[in-house]
Steps between C-alpha positions, in 0.01 A plus 500: 500500500121447502249762375372755753167430668248787522275531801241764583529633854247734660667741747303462823293803604567437868871424474741775611817339372711727273441276195119499510488869590724583203302299240165628627621851416669448163324219313201564265137452602378145518273406211297269722355775717462253789537774759251771399537668836866577425522562124807722522708269724440154352798399281631196313866398480655252258816343631746291305641211701796346316570134568860418424694173481670368807831493316501879457332573834409855396177686585351762272375828642126576477388700194178704469307443177339800334119509508331401176169588337233241424497630142739722301506851641372787291722794405357722775495253787781346699540123490318348793249784542198373688199680643557353848150613591319295764139608548240523772165324528154634414432785738284810540625848424715639778508848642811707577731319738382158383171494693255257347178613340181293474556122475542361151218288364574123486504507119570775247191709437295423191454875452802661336548879508503662155821670385650611169830378356636853519412517871674168566821618334478838670467335842783257423719784379441699821691237702780497242534877527504484881733197501287326763729260693424130491362344818284199587387663825501864380187686398442829322270772625228359273520164678663292226782260585835587342569162339438377145141385552412803713631719216263342246216524754575871530525558123168321441346685798383176662313515833778313682852362475493189285783252439606299194265219604191726493569770237378263227148509648478868397621429147461278198772319310598645164760422235830673440359666187214650702725674756436872550631754755352430842485121461715279722749216457457262793729223624344319796737230622290251698815328627626823657204742486628770733865502396510366144209685337496836325269730304563802275284748309525515123575852374522447123726331245857627470579357154322385185592136560309510831790334674539792744249710689488773763438348842379688807588303811560525871837344573814551706603771572201702371230523231639505147402536136731290286522356151470125563530189280167321453373355725763569768872478573459151644225235525370658179280206399313518832369855464137519387336815353179619666259790450321672786124444470412860584728670248382733223691678226432861597736784585606566857207602719256472213357153456429569132579234245773541244336553162540242228799572281723653767862395472621288796831594662768332286769479770784716626738368233322711237600831661823673590826585319534308174128419466350560155145368457136599464441481877740793553308702242169413668642597839608840364161559341320425828740714706459793264123468526529508881688830509864401446518602134704812582786271606538365144711723270368294207200274454525178706626207296595134534860564610542552875647841586569699813177688427307176556671456834429859608138480390446164675654631819284815485188283474615276787574801720155638416360189673695593814766234451858572597840328500512160330126521431567799269805376313378602154451142381141380454385201703163322490326761715633800302388331178161409649430858606602639162304240307180543702519876555534452875712696745600867479619691196833682485417854608807695392452518130184398534211288397305643790301819440637830625295716741373706201355184343765466229598134448865433569739555209607150387844598368648587161581139413131409471415788269743442215509317163465127557308542826181296542314559826189645662670835565515566123126432478429730794714773346323474165153511648587807704639672192168435323305638798713815494446547128841386382413176324489619138784270386329179613346309208405222738537432869667624711644172618778355713771505229695827463469642150604810310144624550558502877818703454341756269199547729727548802708748300185696416406510869851615598496779239164611638682559830732742320795260496739475206808303395596207726220588740250410226650180364182296532626281785319571830707579805368550854379857435325409173331213683396722793350773282325248275320334790418810702124545494 
């Protein structure tokens, strides 16, 4: 018997026979994207036609081959996963109901609106939170098209809906090593520009080897944020990193530059259960300084604990984020706000001042042996102002010392407290009385 012969057959879109109707419904998306108007219905079937010898005279039944990926699938993606994201052309912003706005200029504007990295990620994340459905001919209330290139146009706050063939005019090529949150990875396929191209936003590295990153993308069925192999699941060598020309490194809504020496976001792989590194310790220090110190039963350290998760979530919720956007795991935007001092502080435990002018109590964990932070300095200076600094031989400074404890104890005893109430470690009431004017 001779070997089977494989032949690709496209089920016809206009054929109502039971066979074509069946395969249109059950087979995976076509990788070619030749029918962008019908992305959900276009399918590919692989049929095995067995050619047998005349002596046997037997005919083999057709067999369906399983779809295969263009490269080995990652652990969190099914084999054969494909964006399947045809895109629209350059167009103006659209109003509700898909009504066109002013005509688009013939070429992308030379003037690029200014925006911070934090704002780009915040805008990209808003679609992820809302799970905006994918659609080449669908438009949000802000006028941006709900396809991959419209998504990047929205995140960059461009004046119109661009496509993969024009987004590069608003950006400059960079290297892989230069990638930062808010940059894009662009694959413009000239052979099939509207059905075979794709673009994603870079959200930060997901591992130290820089072989995985967090991608924000508009794809079927809706916007997603997903750990992705560099540069993409397929056609990896064709994706090119770009940086938006109008981007700055400030916090959301600020436009200020990130000061020299600030630590860039290391990637999501450095946080969560099992993590033990200096980035976790730095995260805890920043969260405590922003009002979440009361959520730490002990001083923040390098080993990830549930206190880190609770404190991170409290900070995220203080920004007004909910659901998946406040999952207790820091992403690029959470890190950016903490690192730059942007966003809102955690109010319940408080780095914000109370109505009586008393600064918020930072929590017991930051006022203990081994603690090094600005709250210790503030405490010491206030003790000196109140006349309880006799045990300081130098300072006060940010590192907790026995002099801090003895001065606090003296202040507590002056309140008439004894025993455990005057142990030299400030609680909320000690803090309140110390800072009352």
